[in-house]
Amino acid sequence: MAAPLRLKATSASPGVATGPAYIAAPLTAAASPPSGLSGHAELDDAIKTAIRELQDLATGTDPESSDIIEFQIEVLQDPTLTEMAGARIDAGENVAFAWVGTLDAYIGELECSEEDQMRARAVDILDIKNRVLSVLTGTSLDDFPAGSIYVGRDMEPSRFLAHDWSAGGGIALYAGSAVGHVALLAKSRSIPMVIGAGQFTTDRGQHIGVDGDAGVVVLQTADENTMPAQFDHPATGTAPEADNGSLRTADGSQVLLSINVNAPDEVDSILAATTAGIGLMRSEFAVTSLGDAANEEKQFAIYRRLLGWADGRAVTIRMLDIGGDKPLSGLTEAPSLRGVRLLLARPEIARVQARALLRAAVFSNLRVMLPMVTFPSDVDDIRQIYREEASELARRGVPHRIPPIGMMVEVPAAALMLDRFESADFFSFGTNDLAQYLIASAREDADFALYQDRAVPAVLRLLSQAVKLAGGKPVSICGDMAGDPARTADLLAAGICHFSVAPARLPAIRSAIVGLNADGTKAAGE
Amino acid sequence: MSGGLRIGGRETEQVHASCETEVEVKHGVGLHARPSVTFTRLAKSFPCSIEVAVNGSDIWLNGKSIIKIMGARIRKGSVIRIRADGILAEEAIRALKDLVERNFDEEKRHGRTA
């Protein structure tokens, strides 16, 4: 057999994988709604599609079911609903939120009805709300066979998230970005990935290899029979300790170790008892489109699933950190705003997420964290939204609880003034953004890695000041620096004793901590 | 009157009208989901506007909107006024009144009750 053809590429996530190539069709506009369509026409089309789907469902069902479907179709054709949603669209609301807002108001009314039969209709309306929403957002992407090597120009985060990676597989991109969201996701899940391979030709199903360590795509690998699972998922060599993420430094101080999570199924392979819980869940990686952002039920299910996994341990959900370099598909407005500023500028997005979180908080130890907070009023304003949504849920008789609300400390102005943030219940340092803003560097900048290293002394000085200003409130760190064992001593010295890291970093940080004293000095004998 | 729709003076007068009627609901549980569907679907089959007011109220609701009709708390013994304005208004009023008097055709439905 001829020597395998090796294509030079750039590593984006380490590890090696082989499998049949899945050649992705070029990204087309079909995934997103045609931009020429007005909000009204878009909604009309989505409603018509939902009606067709319901009519298909109705054929061949029993009379009871078809009665319910007929009722739902009649509501979808109700001129009052179309008018109300239309007025919201005219007022500048995005079509998905206009639809959801209109239906939520009606569902709220039904739920408060004195009559059982009216209250029972609420779920029928909820059903059509979600049906139209899913048409509007067109989120159903074709999944590809498990174990495949994804080959394409680029990859959408939603496609990555929708795929079943449990059978392995990898990603080889003609173009792509090493700091893009898919690369971040691939790293956190240990999926080998290379980018910048250039347009290469391979047949669908042809076995190829991705070497994320060397940054190489291997074409013409041996045939499939000789391809047993030689590259297993990173094997758990030593059984992790079920210490609930509560460690002791060499001199006996307690340090907590939590994990950072992006998509809910990332926790499936992790034993909760080896962690103190989830220190950071980046909800923008689970809520990837405007439609998902408008979908309270979907978000509620995600948060509940994580709480179920954590089994009583703390689960910290960061509210959507979107805008800026993290666009939300479908949201075109205010691209210069990011994090909590965007949430406050578009409160309809924050309110849906707040409701999902308020409802999930009933089940277990949930905490909410706000992204990119700069001023104390940011926290106050979001807290007000939680209070308002809580009283609305109370009016509807929906179980809920206001969770502790904390904040990311990733804007230098906030870090310097931490003693002024009275309404924040806890703080977590996001060192990536903090470093970026401290040294005036764009994150996409090729030189950022270099600058970032040189920023470390300034970041550490700011962190140790901020810990003192926190005034005894819980403090943790969830940025990349937390997962780098070379920094553990400095961070302990700065007074941080709660680390939240990518699951793959748990063993390294665990062993770093136990070899150090609480002040970061090396333990005797190390 | 809008000239565009005029076919002939007399014909327009015949089809374009304002009508109103009053009818008592005898149906066991009033206008819940299924009877409401029947009512609004029939209302929508006419080109004229259809409005409904319940028990002497002077709030007129869109008779083609199931949300409005269901929300109007039309129960057994309620008296509803139905008014129509536009093309085929008379026919619309007659058909809708008949429907209420026929108990929304509920008995026809396999003998099930609402």
PDB file of N, CA and C in Angstrom, chain B residues 49-82:
ATOM      1  N   SER B  49     -67.425  41.190   8.689  1.00  0.00           N
ATOM      2  CA  SER B  49     -66.923  41.169  10.065  1.00  0.00           C
ATOM      3  C   SER B  49     -67.985  40.570  10.972  1.00  0.00           C
ATOM      4  N   ILE B  50     -67.563  39.818  11.952  1.00  0.00           N
ATOM      5  CA  ILE B  50     -68.502  39.197  12.895  1.00  0.00           C
ATOM      6  C   ILE B  50     -68.048  39.578  14.296  1.00  0.00           C
ATOM      7  N   GLU B  51     -68.974  40.080  15.102  1.00  0.00           N
ATOM      8  CA  GLU B  51     -68.613  40.420  16.474  1.00  0.00           C
ATOM      9  C   GLU B  51     -69.634  39.846  17.445  1.00  0.00           C
ATOM     10  N   VAL B  52     -69.198  39.621  18.644  1.00  0.00           N
ATOM     11  CA  VAL B  52     -70.041  38.972  19.644  1.00  0.00           C
ATOM     12  C   VAL B  52     -69.958  39.750  20.951  1.00  0.00           C
ATOM     13  N   ALA B  53     -71.115  39.922  21.608  1.00  0.00           N
ATOM     14  CA  ALA B  53     -71.130  40.517  22.949  1.00  0.00           C
ATOM     15  C   ALA B  53     -71.956  39.603  23.852  1.00  0.00           C
ATOM     16  N   VAL B  54     -71.540  39.459  25.089  1.00  0.00           N
ATOM     17  CA  VAL B  54     -72.133  38.462  25.973  1.00  0.00           C
ATOM     18  C   VAL B  54     -72.913  39.127  27.113  1.00  0.00           C
ATOM     19  N   ASN B  55     -74.107  38.613  27.361  1.00  0.00           N
ATOM     20  CA  ASN B  55     -74.919  39.012  28.513  1.00  0.00           C
ATOM     21  C   ASN B  55     -75.031  40.532  28.690  1.00  0.00           C
ATOM     22  N   GLY B  56     -75.445  41.196  27.622  1.00  0.00           N
ATOM     23  CA  GLY B  56     -75.710  42.617  27.720  1.00  0.00           C
ATOM     24  C   GLY B  56     -74.486  43.502  27.759  1.00  0.00           C
ATOM     25  N   SER B  57     -73.302  42.894  27.674  1.00  0.00           N
ATOM     26  CA  SER B  57     -72.079  43.706  27.661  1.00  0.00           C
ATOM     27  C   SER B  57     -72.029  44.529  26.373  1.00  0.00           C
ATOM     28  N   ASP B  58     -71.412  45.705  26.469  1.00  0.00           N
ATOM     29  CA  ASP B  58     -71.249  46.444  25.210  1.00  0.00           C
ATOM     30  C   ASP B  58     -69.816  46.327  24.674  1.00  0.00           C
ATOM     31  N   ILE B  59     -69.107  45.305  25.178  1.00  0.00           N
ATOM     32  CA  ILE B  59     -67.785  45.033  24.604  1.00  0.00           C
ATOM     33  C   ILE B  59     -67.971  44.019  23.483  1.00  0.00           C
ATOM     34  N   TRP B  60     -67.628  44.450  22.279  1.00  0.00           N
ATOM     35  CA  TRP B  60     -67.798  43.567  21.118  1.00  0.00           C
ATOM     36  C   TRP B  60     -66.490  42.873  20.792  1.00  0.00           C
ATOM     37  N   LEU B  61     -66.558  41.544  20.755  1.00  0.00           N
ATOM     38  CA  LEU B  61     -65.351  40.733  20.533  1.00  0.00           C
ATOM     39  C   LEU B  61     -65.333  40.209  19.105  1.00  0.00           C
ATOM     40  N   ASN B  62     -64.153  40.044  18.568  1.00  0.00           N
ATOM     41  CA  ASN B  62     -64.006  39.490  17.229  1.00  0.00           C
ATOM     42  C   ASN B  62     -64.493  38.032  17.211  1.00  0.00           C
ATOM     43  N   GLY B  63     -65.569  37.783  16.488  1.00  0.00           N
ATOM     44  CA  GLY B  63     -66.173  36.445  16.460  1.00  0.00           C
ATOM     45  C   GLY B  63     -65.364  35.438  15.668  1.00  0.00           C
ATOM     46  N   LYS B  64     -64.297  35.906  15.004  1.00  0.00           N
ATOM     47  CA  LYS B  64     -63.444  34.975  14.252  1.00  0.00           C
ATOM     48  C   LYS B  64     -62.215  34.572  15.060  1.00  0.00           C
ATOM     49  N   SER B  65     -62.126  35.106  16.275  1.00  0.00           N
ATOM     50  CA  SER B  65     -60.957  34.822  17.110  1.00  0.00           C
ATOM     51  C   SER B  65     -61.317  33.821  18.194  1.00  0.00           C
ATOM     52  N   ILE B  66     -60.719  32.646  18.123  1.00  0.00           N
ATOM     53  CA  ILE B  66     -61.054  31.605  19.109  1.00  0.00           C
ATOM     54  C   ILE B  66     -60.622  32.032  20.507  1.00  0.00           C
ATOM     55  N   ILE B  67     -59.540  32.792  20.570  1.00  0.00           N
ATOM     56  CA  ILE B  67     -59.072  33.258  21.878  1.00  0.00           C
ATOM     57  C   ILE B  67     -60.108  34.164  22.527  1.00  0.00           C
ATOM     58  N   LYS B  68     -60.657  35.065  21.721  1.00  0.00           N
ATOM     59  CA  LYS B  68     -61.664  35.986  22.260  1.00  0.00           C
ATOM     60  C   LYS B  68     -62.937  35.230  22.639  1.00  0.00           C
ATOM     61  N   ILE B  69     -63.365  34.325  21.776  1.00  0.00           N
ATOM     62  CA  ILE B  69     -64.615  33.599  22.035  1.00  0.00           C
ATOM     63  C   ILE B  69     -64.473  32.706  23.274  1.00  0.00           C
ATOM     64  N   MET B  70     -63.345  31.999  23.366  1.00  0.00           N
ATOM     65  CA  MET B  70     -63.156  31.141  24.540  1.00  0.00           C
ATOM     66  C   MET B  70     -63.034  31.961  25.807  1.00  0.00           C
ATOM     67  N   GLY B  71     -62.408  33.137  25.661  1.00  0.00           N
ATOM     68  CA  GLY B  71     -62.182  33.970  26.846  1.00  0.00           C
ATOM     69  C   GLY B  71     -63.430  34.703  27.295  1.00  0.00           C
ATOM     70  N   ALA B  72     -64.518  34.632  26.492  1.00  0.00           N
ATOM     71  CA  ALA B  72     -65.718  35.434  26.808  1.00  0.00           C
ATOM     72  C   ALA B  72     -66.606  34.773  27.854  1.00  0.00           C
ATOM     73  N   ARG B  73     -66.220  33.620  28.352  1.00  0.00           N
ATOM     74  CA  ARG B  73     -66.983  32.920  29.384  1.00  0.00           C
ATOM     75  C   ARG B  73     -68.459  32.751  28.992  1.00  0.00           C
ATOM     76  N   ILE B  74     -68.655  32.224  27.819  1.00  0.00           N
ATOM     77  CA  ILE B  74     -70.018  31.967  27.361  1.00  0.00           C
ATOM     78  C   ILE B  74     -70.449  30.621  27.922  1.00  0.00           C
ATOM     79  N   ARG B  75     -71.374  30.657  28.868  1.00  0.00           N
ATOM     80  CA  ARG B  75     -71.770  29.428  29.557  1.00  0.00           C
ATOM     81  C   ARG B  75     -73.239  29.130  29.274  1.00  0.00           C
ATOM     82  N   LYS B  76     -73.689  28.004  29.767  1.00  0.00           N
ATOM     83  CA  LYS B  76     -75.100  27.639  29.612  1.00  0.00           C
ATOM     84  C   LYS B  76     -75.963  28.759  30.208  1.00  0.00           C
ATOM     85  N   GLY B  77     -76.918  29.214  29.427  1.00  0.00           N
ATOM     86  CA  GLY B  77     -77.789  30.277  29.913  1.00  0.00           C
ATOM     87  C   GLY B  77     -77.333  31.667  29.505  1.00  0.00           C
ATOM     88  N   SER B  78     -76.090  31.774  29.005  1.00  0.00           N
ATOM     89  CA  SER B  78     -75.624  33.085  28.532  1.00  0.00           C
ATOM     90  C   SER B  78     -76.444  33.503  27.320  1.00  0.00           C
ATOM     91  N   VAL B  79     -76.664  34.807  27.224  1.00  0.00           N
ATOM     92  CA  VAL B  79     -77.307  35.319  26.020  1.00  0.00           C
ATOM     93  C   VAL B  79     -76.233  36.059  25.219  1.00  0.00           C
ATOM     94  N   ILE B  80     -76.046  35.625  23.986  1.00  0.00           N
ATOM     95  CA  ILE B  80     -75.029  36.328  23.190  1.00  0.00           C
ATOM     96  C   ILE B  80     -75.695  37.104  22.064  1.00  0.00           C
ATOM     97  N   ARG B  81     -75.136  38.285  21.851  1.00  0.00           N
ATOM     98  CA  ARG B  81     -75.548  39.073  20.692  1.00  0.00           C
ATOM     99  C   ARG B  81     -74.484  38.888  19.623  1.00  0.00           C
ATOM    100  N   ILE B  82     -74.913  38.654  18.410  1.00  0.00           N
ATOM    101  CA  ILE B  82     -73.972  38.492  17.296  1.00  0.00           C
ATOM    102  C   ILE B  82     -74.302  39.576  16.282  1.00  0.00           C
TER     103      ILE B  82
END
